[in-house]
Amino acid sequence: MRVLAATSEIYPLVKTGGLADVAGALPLALARSGIETRTVVPGYRAVMAAARGRKVAAWEHLFGGPARLVAAEAAGLQLYVVDAPHLFDRQGGLYVDASGQDWPDNWQRFAALSRVTAEIAGGLIKGWRPDLVHVHDWQAALAPAYMRHGAAPAMLSIVTVHNLAFQGRFPAAIFAGLGLPDAAFSLDGVEYYGGVGFLKAGLQAASAITTVSPTYAQEIRTPEFGMGLDGLINARAADLHGIVNGIDTEEWNPKTDRHLAANYGPGRLGARNRNAAALAGEFDLDADHSPLLAVISRLTWQKGMDVLAESIDAIVAAGARLALLGSGDAAIEGELLAAVPRHRGRVGVRIGYDEALSHLLQGGADAILVPSRFEPCGLTQLYGLRYGCIPIVARTGGLADTVVDANHAALDAGCATGFQFAAAERGQLVATVARAIAVHRDAGAWARMQRRAMKADVSWDKSAAQYAELYRRLIGENDKTP
Ligand code: ADP
Ligand code: GLC
C-alpha cells in the first residue's frame, strides 16, 4: 500500500510540537506492516539542509515564485520537499516571524503545501501514485479540497486533527488566489463563517477524519471543545475516529538515551538519582530527596500554564521542587520566572526549547505535571510513563485515555500509572500534587507504580495497526463502489 502524507513539521528535521513527533514516527511504524509512506514537507532552511535529493517536478509560478519538488531521504523517511524559497527560505519560526507574528503569507505557504500534495495524488510523479492521502492539521488540510475540486477527485483522503484550536482561517479575499473553482467557495467547500477555512475545507472534503485520542474525538463534538466546528464534526461523526498517538520507543528509551546522566530500566530505578542530581545542577535546585516535579510544555493557556503559575507557591509549600522547561506566551513566561527568586532552590525555570534537557527531565524527575485545559493527545505524559516519571494530568483528551489514576481501587488492583484531576484549576491541581506526594513518601509503592508505568504500551504498534486498518477499510470500500 502506498500512502502520501503531508505535514508542516516532521521530527527530526523540524519540530515545534507533538505533530512533528507523530509525522516522523508514524511512517516508520507503518513500514513494519508493509505500508510505504512518502511525506510532503515545506522546504524550510533546516529541511533543505538535511534532505538533499533530486528534482522530480518544477513550477514557474507556485503562489508567487518558482518552485521545485525534491525527492529526498532523511532519517529513514521518504520525503517530497517543496523547495519554494520565496515561501520557506527565511529566518524565524515555521509559522511566525521573529517577533512572534504569523507570517502574512501563511495562506500561500500552506496552500502551496496542500496544492503540491494534491498534484502528486493526481499523478504528477511518473511511476508513483498513492492509494490514499493522509494529511495533518490545517496546514495540509486544503489538499483534500484541491483533490476533490479537480486535482484527483476519486482519491481517498484522511485528515488528522492534532489540535482543533488551530484552523487556518483567512479573509474571503484570499479565495481568488487559491486557484480553486468558484464553486468551491460554498458551505460544503472552503467557505467558513464568511471567510476561508483550511481545516474546515479538509474536514468537509476528506473521506475520513481522525483525531489523536478517543476522548478528544468525543470532546470535539461538543460546543465547549468544538471551537465552532462541532456542527460539521457531528455531521461527519460516522467518519470520525480517535486513535491515540504512540511514541518512538527507540528515541525515547531510558536504557540507551544518550541525553541522560545515567541509563536505567525498571530494575535499576536507583540510577534515576544521578539524573535527578544533574537536574538539580541544571536548574539550581536543592540537591535533597524531596519530590521533583517536571514540566515540559508550550507555555500557553491550552496547557494550563497560567494555572500552574498560580499554584507554584502551594506546590512548594507542599514540599516539592519544580523544574520547568518551556517557552510561549510572554505573560506566562514572566509569571513563571517571577517564582524563581521567591523560591530559591525549590523552583527552576528554563525558558527555551531544549530537546536534550527534555529527556533528562523525564529521566530524573519523579513526576511530570500536565495541567492542560484540553489536550488532543499529549506526548509528554507518554514519555513520562516510559521513563517512570509519573504523570500528574488533567482528565481531558488523550491525558484521560493514557494515564490510570491512582485512586484507592486502582492502587489496590495494582493498575495505577499516574494521577488525574478533573479540570485545570488551582485547587484540584494542588490537591492532586499533594496526593502524589503522599504516595511518594512510600518508596515501595512509588517504585511499583513507576515499574507499572514503564510497562504501559506506549509504542506505535497498536496505533499504527489502527491506522493501517482504517486505510485498508477505506480502500476496500472504495473498491466495492461501482
Ligand atoms: P503540543 O504538540 O500540543 O505542544 P505534545 O505533548 O503533543 O504537545 O508534544 C509536545 C512535544 O514537544 C513533546 O515532544 C515535548 O517533549 C516537546 N517539547 C515541548 N516544549 C519543549 C521544550 N521547551 N523543549 C524541548 N521539548 C519540548
Ligand atoms: C497537538 C496537540 C497534542 C498532540 C499533538 C500530536 O499539538 O496539542 O495534544 O499530542 O498534536 O498529535
Short mmCIF file of C-alpha atoms and ligand atoms in Angstrom, two decimals:
data_model
loop_
_atom_site.label_atom_id
_atom_site.label_comp_id
_atom_site.label_asym_id
_atom_site.label_seq_id
_atom_site.Cartn_x
_atom_site.Cartn_y
_atom_site.Cartn_z
CA MET A 1 0.00 0.00 0.00
CA ARG A 2 1.23 3.47 -0.84
CA VAL A 3 0.35 6.46 1.30
CA LEU A 4 1.11 10.08 0.55
CA ALA A 5 1.30 12.10 3.77
CA ALA A 6 1.60 15.86 4.16
CA THR A 7 2.70 17.80 7.21
CA SER A 8 4.13 21.18 8.12
CA GLU A 9 6.67 19.70 10.56
CA ILE A 10 8.46 16.39 10.95
CA TYR A 11 10.92 15.11 13.55
CA PRO A 12 13.95 15.11 13.44
CA LEU A 13 14.09 17.81 10.74
CA VAL A 14 11.76 20.49 12.10
CA LYS A 15 9.66 20.49 15.24
CA THR A 16 7.57 22.88 17.27
CA GLY A 17 5.40 20.29 18.99
CA GLY A 18 3.90 16.84 19.04
CA LEU A 19 2.77 16.96 15.41
CA ALA A 20 6.40 16.62 14.34
CA ASP A 21 6.92 13.59 16.57
CA VAL A 22 3.85 11.89 15.11
CA ALA A 23 4.62 12.77 11.48
CA GLY A 24 8.16 11.45 11.93
CA ALA A 25 7.31 8.23 13.76
CA LEU A 26 4.11 7.01 12.09
CA PRO A 27 5.69 6.26 8.66
CA LEU A 28 8.38 4.13 10.32
CA ALA A 29 5.74 2.22 12.30
CA LEU A 30 3.55 1.73 9.22
CA ALA A 31 6.51 0.44 7.24
CA ARG A 32 6.64 -2.50 9.62
CA SER A 33 3.18 -3.54 8.34
CA GLY A 34 4.20 -3.15 4.72
CA ILE A 35 2.82 0.33 4.12
CA GLU A 36 5.03 2.73 2.21
CA THR A 37 4.64 6.39 3.18
CA ARG A 38 6.08 9.35 1.33
CA THR A 39 5.66 12.68 3.09
CA VAL A 40 5.33 16.12 1.53
CA VAL A 41 7.03 18.81 3.64
CA PRO A 42 7.84 22.51 3.18
CA GLY A 43 11.41 23.26 2.17
CA TYR A 44 12.31 25.33 5.23
CA ARG A 45 16.02 26.05 5.63
CA ALA A 46 16.51 23.21 8.12
CA VAL A 47 14.79 20.77 5.78
CA MET A 48 16.78 21.87 2.72
CA ALA A 49 19.99 21.45 4.69
CA ALA A 50 19.12 17.94 5.93
CA ALA A 51 17.38 16.50 2.90
CA ARG A 52 19.39 16.59 -0.30
CA GLY A 53 17.80 14.80 -3.22
CA ARG A 54 16.81 15.05 -6.84
CA LYS A 55 14.33 17.29 -8.58
CA VAL A 56 11.19 15.45 -9.68
CA ALA A 57 8.98 18.38 -10.71
CA ALA A 58 9.07 22.14 -11.09
CA TRP A 59 6.70 25.08 -11.31
CA GLU A 60 7.36 28.51 -12.80
CA HIS A 61 4.78 30.06 -10.51
CA LEU A 62 3.78 28.45 -7.25
CA PHE A 63 1.99 31.08 -5.17
CA GLY A 64 4.27 33.91 -6.14
CA GLY A 65 7.52 32.38 -7.28
CA PRO A 66 9.29 29.46 -8.91
CA ALA A 67 9.48 26.15 -7.07
CA ARG A 68 10.86 22.66 -7.38
CA LEU A 69 9.81 19.38 -5.86
CA VAL A 70 12.75 17.43 -4.46
CA ALA A 71 12.55 13.72 -3.65
CA ALA A 72 14.86 13.02 -0.73
CA GLU A 73 15.55 10.59 2.05
CA ALA A 74 16.41 11.70 5.57
CA ALA A 75 16.34 9.88 8.90
CA GLY A 76 14.75 6.87 7.25
CA LEU A 77 11.87 8.97 5.92
CA GLN A 78 10.97 9.32 2.26
CA LEU A 79 10.22 12.97 1.61
CA TYR A 80 8.89 15.20 -1.12
CA VAL A 81 10.30 18.59 -0.24
CA VAL A 82 8.56 21.68 -1.63
CA ASP A 83 11.59 23.82 -2.43
CA ALA A 84 9.99 27.25 -2.81
CA PRO A 85 12.47 29.82 -1.47
CA HIS A 86 10.00 32.72 -1.68
CA LEU A 87 7.75 30.84 0.77
CA PHE A 88 10.05 28.87 3.04
CA ASP A 89 13.64 30.11 2.90
CA ARG A 90 13.60 32.66 5.71
CA GLN A 91 14.75 33.27 9.23
CA GLY A 92 12.24 32.97 12.05
CA GLY A 93 9.74 30.35 13.12
CA LEU A 94 7.85 27.87 10.99
CA TYR A 95 4.62 29.82 11.33
CA VAL A 96 5.65 33.13 12.85
CA ASP A 97 8.31 35.77 12.27
CA ALA A 98 10.99 36.73 14.77
CA SER A 99 8.55 38.98 16.64
CA GLY A 100 6.01 36.18 17.01
CA GLN A 101 3.54 37.45 14.39
CA ASP A 102 2.03 34.98 11.91
CA TRP A 103 3.78 35.24 8.55
CA PRO A 104 1.39 37.36 6.45
CA ASP A 105 1.66 34.89 3.56
CA ASN A 106 0.85 31.79 5.62
CA TRP A 107 -2.17 31.15 3.44
CA GLN A 108 0.07 30.95 0.37
CA ARG A 109 2.76 28.93 2.12
CA PHE A 110 0.37 26.23 3.23
CA ALA A 111 -1.89 26.39 0.19
CA ALA A 112 1.32 25.55 -1.71
CA LEU A 113 2.00 22.55 0.53
CA SER A 114 -1.59 21.38 0.01
CA ARG A 115 -1.67 22.04 -3.71
CA VAL A 116 1.56 20.12 -4.35
CA THR A 117 0.19 17.21 -2.31
CA ALA A 118 -2.96 17.18 -4.43
CA GLU A 119 -0.95 17.28 -7.64
CA ILE A 120 1.14 14.29 -6.56
CA ALA A 121 -2.12 12.49 -5.76
CA GLY A 122 -3.25 13.39 -9.26
CA GLY A 123 -0.24 11.75 -10.93
CA LEU A 124 2.45 14.45 -11.01
CA ILE A 125 5.18 11.88 -10.45
CA LYS A 126 5.68 9.24 -13.10
CA GLY A 127 5.55 5.73 -11.70
CA TRP A 128 4.35 6.60 -8.19
CA ARG A 129 0.77 7.24 -7.28
CA PRO A 130 -0.64 6.78 -3.77
CA ASP A 131 -3.61 4.62 -2.82
CA LEU A 132 -4.54 7.16 -0.18
CA VAL A 133 -3.58 10.64 1.01
CA HIS A 134 -3.18 11.30 4.74
CA VAL A 135 -2.75 14.93 5.77
CA HIS A 136 -2.12 16.52 9.17
CA ASP A 137 -3.68 19.67 10.64
CA TRP A 138 -4.81 22.85 8.90
CA GLN A 139 -1.52 23.47 7.12
CA ALA A 140 -2.11 20.49 4.83
CA ALA A 141 -5.89 20.30 5.07
CA LEU A 142 -6.57 22.12 1.84
CA ALA A 143 -5.13 19.14 -0.06
CA PRO A 144 -8.37 17.08 0.03
CA ALA A 145 -10.24 20.17 -1.21
CA TYR A 146 -7.81 20.63 -4.11
CA MET A 147 -8.19 16.95 -4.90
CA ARG A 148 -11.96 16.92 -4.77
CA HIS A 149 -12.32 20.13 -6.74
CA GLY A 150 -10.17 18.97 -9.62
CA ALA A 151 -6.70 17.56 -8.99
CA ALA A 152 -7.73 13.98 -8.08
CA PRO A 153 -11.48 13.74 -7.44
CA ALA A 154 -11.54 9.99 -6.76
CA MET A 155 -8.53 9.86 -4.41
CA LEU A 156 -9.18 8.68 -0.83
CA SER A 157 -8.09 11.04 1.90
CA ILE A 158 -7.79 11.31 5.66
CA VAL A 159 -7.41 14.50 7.66
CA THR A 160 -5.92 14.05 11.13
CA VAL A 161 -6.75 16.78 13.61
CA HIS A 162 -3.96 17.28 16.11
CA ASN A 163 -5.45 20.42 17.57
CA LEU A 164 -8.78 21.93 16.63
CA ALA A 165 -7.75 25.29 18.07
CA PHE A 166 -5.57 25.92 15.01
CA GLN A 167 -7.87 26.17 12.00
CA GLY A 168 -6.17 28.24 9.32
CA ARG A 169 -8.84 30.92 8.91
CA PHE A 170 -8.34 33.72 6.38
CA PRO A 171 -10.43 36.52 4.87
CA ALA A 172 -12.60 35.72 1.86
CA ALA A 173 -10.37 37.90 -0.31
CA ILE A 174 -7.67 35.22 -0.47
CA PHE A 175 -10.03 32.78 -2.17
CA ALA A 176 -9.28 34.16 -5.62
CA GLY A 177 -5.58 33.40 -5.07
CA LEU A 178 -6.09 29.74 -4.20
CA GLY A 179 -6.77 28.60 -7.74
CA LEU A 180 -9.89 26.67 -6.79
CA PRO A 181 -13.03 26.75 -8.96
CA ASP A 182 -15.62 29.36 -7.88
CA ALA A 183 -17.99 26.59 -6.82
CA ALA A 184 -15.57 25.65 -4.03
CA PHE A 185 -16.46 28.82 -2.14
CA SER A 186 -19.54 27.26 -0.62
CA LEU A 187 -20.94 25.84 2.58
CA ASP A 188 -19.74 22.34 1.71
CA GLY A 189 -16.45 23.67 0.33
CA VAL A 190 -13.86 26.02 1.78
CA GLU A 191 -16.15 28.84 2.91
CA TYR A 192 -16.15 29.26 6.69
CA TYR A 193 -18.10 31.97 8.52
CA GLY A 194 -17.78 34.25 5.52
CA GLY A 195 -14.04 33.65 5.09
CA VAL A 196 -11.85 30.73 4.04
CA GLY A 197 -11.16 27.88 6.47
CA PHE A 198 -8.35 25.49 5.57
CA LEU A 199 -9.14 22.91 8.25
CA LYS A 200 -12.85 23.25 7.67
CA ALA A 201 -12.34 22.61 3.96
CA GLY A 202 -10.35 19.46 4.71
CA LEU A 203 -12.85 18.13 7.23
CA GLN A 204 -15.55 18.61 4.62
CA ALA A 205 -13.71 17.06 1.70
CA ALA A 206 -11.83 14.15 3.32
CA SER A 207 -13.02 10.55 3.11
CA ALA A 208 -12.39 10.15 6.83
CA ILE A 209 -11.35 12.26 9.80
CA THR A 210 -9.18 11.10 12.64
CA THR A 211 -8.02 12.77 15.79
CA VAL A 212 -5.35 11.71 18.22
CA SER A 213 -7.36 10.14 21.06
CA PRO A 214 -10.81 8.61 21.55
CA THR A 215 -11.72 11.07 24.30
CA TYR A 216 -10.80 14.09 22.16
CA ALA A 217 -12.84 12.58 19.31
CA GLN A 218 -15.86 12.76 21.62
CA GLU A 219 -14.95 16.16 23.09
CA ILE A 220 -14.76 17.93 19.73
CA ARG A 221 -18.38 17.05 19.09
CA THR A 222 -19.36 19.46 21.88
CA PRO A 223 -19.56 23.27 21.70
CA GLU A 224 -17.06 23.53 24.56
CA PHE A 225 -14.23 21.82 22.63
CA GLY A 226 -15.54 22.07 19.06
CA MET A 227 -14.27 25.62 18.50
CA GLY A 228 -17.06 26.36 16.06
CA LEU A 229 -16.54 23.16 14.08
CA ASP A 230 -18.63 20.85 16.30
CA GLY A 231 -21.61 21.09 13.92
CA LEU A 232 -19.58 19.92 10.96
CA ILE A 233 -17.82 17.27 13.02
CA ASN A 234 -21.13 15.91 14.27
CA ALA A 235 -22.44 15.79 10.74
CA ARG A 236 -19.41 13.64 9.87
CA ALA A 237 -19.48 11.57 13.07
CA ALA A 238 -19.75 8.29 11.13
CA ASP A 239 -16.37 9.02 9.53
CA LEU A 240 -14.63 10.22 12.71
CA HIS A 241 -12.07 8.05 14.51
CA GLY A 242 -9.96 8.61 17.63
CA ILE A 243 -6.56 6.90 17.50
CA VAL A 244 -4.19 7.61 20.34
CA ASN A 245 -0.59 8.52 19.42
CA GLY A 246 2.33 6.26 20.14
CA ILE A 247 5.89 7.38 20.76
CA ASP A 248 9.20 6.45 19.19
CA THR A 249 10.41 3.92 21.75
CA GLU A 250 13.94 3.90 20.39
CA GLU A 251 14.38 7.65 20.54
CA TRP A 252 12.77 7.53 23.99
CA ASN A 253 14.40 4.61 25.75
CA PRO A 254 15.83 5.17 29.25
CA LYS A 255 18.15 2.19 28.77
CA THR A 256 20.00 3.81 25.86
CA ASP A 257 19.09 7.51 25.95
CA ARG A 258 22.32 9.45 25.34
CA HIS A 259 20.91 12.59 26.94
CA LEU A 260 20.77 11.01 30.40
CA ALA A 261 23.50 11.15 33.03
CA ALA A 262 22.63 7.52 33.89
CA ASN A 263 20.71 4.93 31.90
CA TYR A 264 18.30 2.60 33.62
CA GLY A 265 15.45 0.15 33.24
CA PRO A 266 12.61 -0.88 35.54
CA GLY A 267 15.01 -3.00 37.57
CA ARG A 268 17.50 -0.17 38.21
CA LEU A 269 15.37 2.77 39.24
CA GLY A 270 18.03 3.88 41.71
CA ALA A 271 20.10 5.12 38.78
CA ARG A 272 17.50 7.84 38.25
CA ASN A 273 19.05 9.63 41.26
CA ARG A 274 22.03 10.59 39.14
CA ASN A 275 19.74 12.21 36.59
CA ALA A 276 17.94 14.00 39.41
CA ALA A 277 21.27 15.29 40.67
CA ALA A 278 22.13 16.52 37.19
CA LEU A 279 18.79 18.32 37.05
CA ALA A 280 19.39 19.96 40.43
CA GLY A 281 22.58 21.36 38.91
CA GLU A 282 20.93 22.48 35.67
CA PHE A 283 18.03 24.19 37.44
CA ASP A 284 19.82 25.47 40.59
CA LEU A 285 17.70 23.34 42.86
CA ASP A 286 18.44 21.98 46.33
CA ALA A 287 20.02 18.57 45.95
CA ASP A 288 17.76 16.92 48.52
CA HIS A 289 15.41 13.98 48.08
CA SER A 290 12.14 15.89 48.12
CA PRO A 291 9.77 15.11 45.23
CA LEU A 292 10.94 16.70 41.99
CA LEU A 293 8.20 17.71 39.57
CA ALA A 294 8.91 18.44 35.91
CA VAL A 295 7.03 20.50 33.34
CA ILE A 296 7.95 20.39 29.63
CA SER A 297 5.49 22.44 27.69
CA ARG A 298 4.48 25.20 25.39
CA LEU A 299 3.64 27.96 27.88
CA THR A 300 0.06 28.65 26.83
CA TRP A 301 -3.49 28.82 28.08
CA GLN A 302 -4.25 25.46 26.43
CA LYS A 303 -1.59 23.83 28.55
CA GLY A 304 -2.94 25.39 31.78
CA MET A 305 0.38 27.11 32.36
CA ASP A 306 -1.33 30.14 33.89
CA VAL A 307 -2.96 27.80 36.42
CA LEU A 308 0.42 26.27 37.14
CA ALA A 309 1.94 29.70 37.74
CA GLU A 310 -0.82 30.44 40.29
CA SER A 311 -0.20 27.10 42.01
CA ILE A 312 3.56 27.30 42.47
CA ASP A 313 3.53 28.74 45.99
CA ALA A 314 1.24 25.95 47.17
CA ILE A 315 3.26 23.27 45.37
CA VAL A 316 6.43 24.46 47.09
CA ALA A 317 4.63 24.67 50.43
CA ALA A 318 3.59 21.04 49.97
CA GLY A 319 7.28 20.12 49.88
CA ALA A 320 8.01 19.59 46.19
CA ARG A 321 10.65 21.05 43.91
CA LEU A 322 9.73 22.15 40.39
CA ALA A 323 11.86 22.19 37.23
CA LEU A 324 10.19 23.75 34.23
CA LEU A 325 11.29 23.85 30.59
CA GLY A 326 9.19 25.71 28.07
CA SER A 327 8.51 28.78 26.02
CA GLY A 328 5.50 30.60 24.70
CA ASP A 329 3.21 33.31 25.98
CA ALA A 330 5.30 36.23 27.26
CA ALA A 331 2.98 36.99 30.19
CA ILE A 332 3.07 33.40 31.40
CA GLU A 333 6.85 33.23 30.98
CA GLY A 334 7.07 36.33 33.17
CA GLU A 335 4.90 34.88 35.93
CA LEU A 336 6.87 31.65 35.98
CA LEU A 337 10.23 33.41 36.05
CA ALA A 338 9.00 35.60 38.89
CA ALA A 339 8.50 32.49 41.04
CA VAL A 340 12.21 31.62 40.94
CA PRO A 341 13.52 34.35 43.30
CA ARG A 342 10.53 33.71 45.59
CA HIS A 343 11.54 30.06 45.91
CA ARG A 344 15.30 29.82 45.52
CA GLY A 345 16.40 26.20 45.41
CA ARG A 346 12.83 24.96 45.06
CA VAL A 347 11.80 26.26 41.64
CA GLY A 348 13.90 26.37 38.47
CA VAL A 349 12.68 27.74 35.15
CA ARG A 350 14.38 27.40 31.77
CA ILE A 351 12.77 29.43 29.00
CA GLY A 352 13.57 27.95 25.63
CA TYR A 353 13.44 24.78 23.60
CA ASP A 354 15.90 22.05 24.53
CA GLU A 355 15.38 18.51 23.28
CA ALA A 356 18.25 17.06 25.36
CA LEU A 357 17.11 18.68 28.59
CA SER A 358 13.58 17.39 27.99
CA HIS A 359 14.98 13.84 28.05
CA LEU A 360 16.95 14.47 31.23
CA LEU A 361 13.83 15.83 32.93
CA GLN A 362 11.90 12.67 32.10
CA GLY A 363 14.80 10.54 33.30
CA GLY A 364 15.36 12.33 36.60
CA ALA A 365 12.16 13.94 37.85
CA ASP A 366 9.73 11.94 39.97
CA ALA A 367 6.65 13.20 38.19
CA ILE A 368 5.60 15.27 35.20
CA LEU A 369 2.78 17.76 35.52
CA VAL A 370 0.40 18.25 32.58
CA PRO A 371 -2.49 20.50 33.68
CA SER A 372 -3.94 21.11 30.20
CA ARG A 373 -7.36 22.69 29.65
CA PHE A 374 -7.65 20.50 26.59
CA GLU A 375 -5.17 18.03 25.17
CA PRO A 376 -5.89 16.20 21.91
CA CYS A 377 -3.36 13.52 22.83
CA GLY A 378 -0.32 14.83 24.64
CA LEU A 379 3.05 13.16 24.32
CA THR A 380 4.93 14.29 27.41
CA GLN A 381 2.82 12.05 29.66
CA LEU A 382 3.65 9.11 27.36
CA TYR A 383 7.37 9.87 27.61
CA GLY A 384 6.78 10.14 31.36
CA LEU A 385 5.24 6.67 31.52
CA ARG A 386 8.12 5.21 29.54
CA TYR A 387 10.69 6.83 31.84
CA GLY A 388 8.94 6.14 35.16
CA CYS A 389 8.36 9.88 35.54
CA ILE A 390 4.84 9.60 36.92
CA PRO A 391 2.27 11.73 35.02
CA ILE A 392 0.03 14.05 37.03
CA VAL A 393 -2.55 15.17 34.47
CA ALA A 394 -5.85 16.92 33.91
CA ARG A 395 -8.53 14.45 32.85
CA THR A 396 -9.06 15.59 29.27
CA GLY A 397 -8.42 14.24 25.77
CA GLY A 398 -5.52 11.86 25.44
CA LEU A 399 -4.42 12.52 29.01
CA ALA A 400 -7.64 10.83 30.18
CA ASP A 401 -7.02 7.91 27.81
CA THR A 402 -3.40 7.14 28.65
CA VAL A 403 -2.97 7.60 32.43
CA VAL A 404 -4.63 5.35 35.04
CA ASP A 405 -5.41 7.40 38.15
CA ALA A 406 -4.02 6.14 41.45
CA ASN A 407 -7.34 6.12 43.28
CA HIS A 408 -7.82 3.56 46.04
CA ALA A 409 -9.35 0.97 43.76
CA ALA A 410 -6.58 1.28 41.16
CA LEU A 411 -3.87 1.17 43.82
CA ASP A 412 -5.47 -1.94 45.35
CA ALA A 413 -5.83 -3.58 41.96
CA GLY A 414 -2.23 -2.66 41.10
CA CYS A 415 -3.00 -0.87 37.86
CA ALA A 416 -2.39 2.82 38.62
CA THR A 417 0.18 4.60 36.46
CA GLY A 418 -0.30 8.24 37.48
CA PHE A 419 -2.66 10.84 38.88
CA GLN A 420 -5.61 12.62 37.28
CA PHE A 421 -7.61 15.65 38.33
CA ALA A 422 -10.94 16.70 36.88
CA ALA A 423 -10.01 20.08 35.42
CA ALA A 424 -7.18 22.58 35.11
CA GLU A 425 -7.98 24.56 38.21
CA ARG A 426 -5.66 25.57 41.05
CA GLY A 427 -7.45 23.79 43.93
CA GLN A 428 -7.58 20.49 42.06
CA LEU A 429 -4.05 20.71 40.76
CA VAL A 430 -2.61 21.43 44.20
CA ALA A 431 -4.72 18.73 45.87
CA THR A 432 -3.57 16.17 43.31
CA VAL A 433 0.07 17.12 43.70
CA ALA A 434 -0.44 16.62 47.45
CA ARG A 435 -1.98 13.20 46.77
CA ALA A 436 1.04 12.27 44.66
CA ILE A 437 3.46 13.50 47.35
CA ALA A 438 1.67 11.29 49.89
CA VAL A 439 2.18 8.21 47.72
CA HIS A 440 5.79 9.25 47.04
CA ARG A 441 6.51 9.02 50.80
CA ASP A 442 6.02 5.26 50.48
CA ALA A 443 9.09 4.49 48.40
CA GLY A 444 7.97 0.93 47.66
CA ALA A 445 4.52 1.96 46.43
CA TRP A 446 6.05 4.67 44.27
CA ALA A 447 8.58 2.31 42.71
CA ARG A 448 5.83 -0.21 41.96
CA MET A 449 3.87 2.50 40.19
CA GLN A 450 6.97 3.54 38.24
CA ARG A 451 7.61 -0.02 37.09
CA ARG A 452 3.98 -0.38 36.05
CA ALA A 453 4.08 2.91 34.16
CA MET A 454 7.23 1.78 32.37
CA LYS A 455 5.42 -1.36 31.23
CA ALA A 456 2.48 0.54 29.73
CA ASP A 457 2.36 0.04 25.97
CA VAL A 458 3.13 3.48 24.56
CA SER A 459 4.69 2.20 21.34
CA TRP A 460 3.23 2.83 17.92
CA ASP A 461 2.40 -0.83 17.35
CA LYS A 462 -1.26 -0.75 18.38
CA SER A 463 -1.97 2.70 16.95
CA ALA A 464 -0.22 2.09 13.65
CA ALA A 465 -2.28 -1.09 13.30
CA GLN A 466 -5.42 1.02 13.76
CA TYR A 467 -4.33 3.44 11.05
CA ALA A 468 -3.46 0.52 8.78
CA GLU A 469 -6.89 -0.99 9.38
CA LEU A 470 -8.59 2.30 8.60
CA TYR A 471 -6.55 2.66 5.39
CA ARG A 472 -7.47 -0.87 4.34
CA ARG A 473 -11.13 -0.36 5.13
CA LEU A 474 -11.35 2.84 3.10
CA ILE A 475 -9.57 1.24 0.16
CA GLY A 476 -11.77 -1.86 0.43
CA GLU A 477 -14.95 0.20 0.49
CA ASN A 478 -13.70 2.24 -2.41
CA ASP A 479 -13.01 -0.86 -4.50
CA LYS A 480 -16.59 -2.01 -3.90
CA THR A 481 -18.21 1.20 -5.12
CA PRO A 482 -19.02 0.82 -8.82
P1 ADP B 1 1.88 20.02 21.78
O1 ADP B 1 2.17 19.42 20.47
O2 ADP B 1 0.47 20.46 21.94
O3 ADP B 1 2.84 21.08 22.17
P2 ADP B 1 2.57 17.37 22.86
O4 ADP B 1 2.62 16.89 24.25
O5 ADP B 1 1.86 16.54 21.87
O6 ADP B 1 2.02 18.87 22.90
O7 ADP B 1 4.04 17.49 22.25
C1 ADP B 1 4.99 18.37 22.73
C2 ADP B 1 6.34 17.88 22.25
O8 ADP B 1 7.24 18.97 22.29
C3 ADP B 1 6.94 16.80 23.11
O9 ADP B 1 7.82 16.03 22.32
C4 ADP B 1 7.72 17.62 24.14
O10 ADP B 1 8.75 16.89 24.74
C5 ADP B 1 8.25 18.74 23.28
N1 ADP B 1 8.51 20.00 23.95
C6 ADP B 1 7.62 20.94 24.33
N2 ADP B 1 8.24 22.01 24.84
C7 ADP B 1 9.55 21.75 24.81
C8 ADP B 1 10.74 22.47 25.18
N3 ADP B 1 10.67 23.69 25.69
N4 ADP B 1 11.93 21.89 24.97
C9 ADP B 1 12.01 20.66 24.43
N5 ADP B 1 10.95 19.93 24.07
C10 ADP B 1 9.73 20.47 24.23
C1 GLC B 2 -1.09 18.68 19.03
C2 GLC B 2 -1.81 18.50 20.36
C3 GLC B 2 -1.21 17.42 21.23
C4 GLC B 2 -0.88 16.19 20.43
C5 GLC B 2 -0.01 16.56 19.24
C6 GLC B 2 0.35 15.35 18.38
O1 GLC B 2 -0.01 19.53 19.13
O2 GLC B 2 -1.87 19.73 21.08
O3 GLC B 2 -2.10 17.08 22.27
O4 GLC B 2 -0.21 15.25 21.24
O5 GLC B 2 -0.68 17.45 18.43
O6 GLC B 2 -0.79 14.67 17.93
#
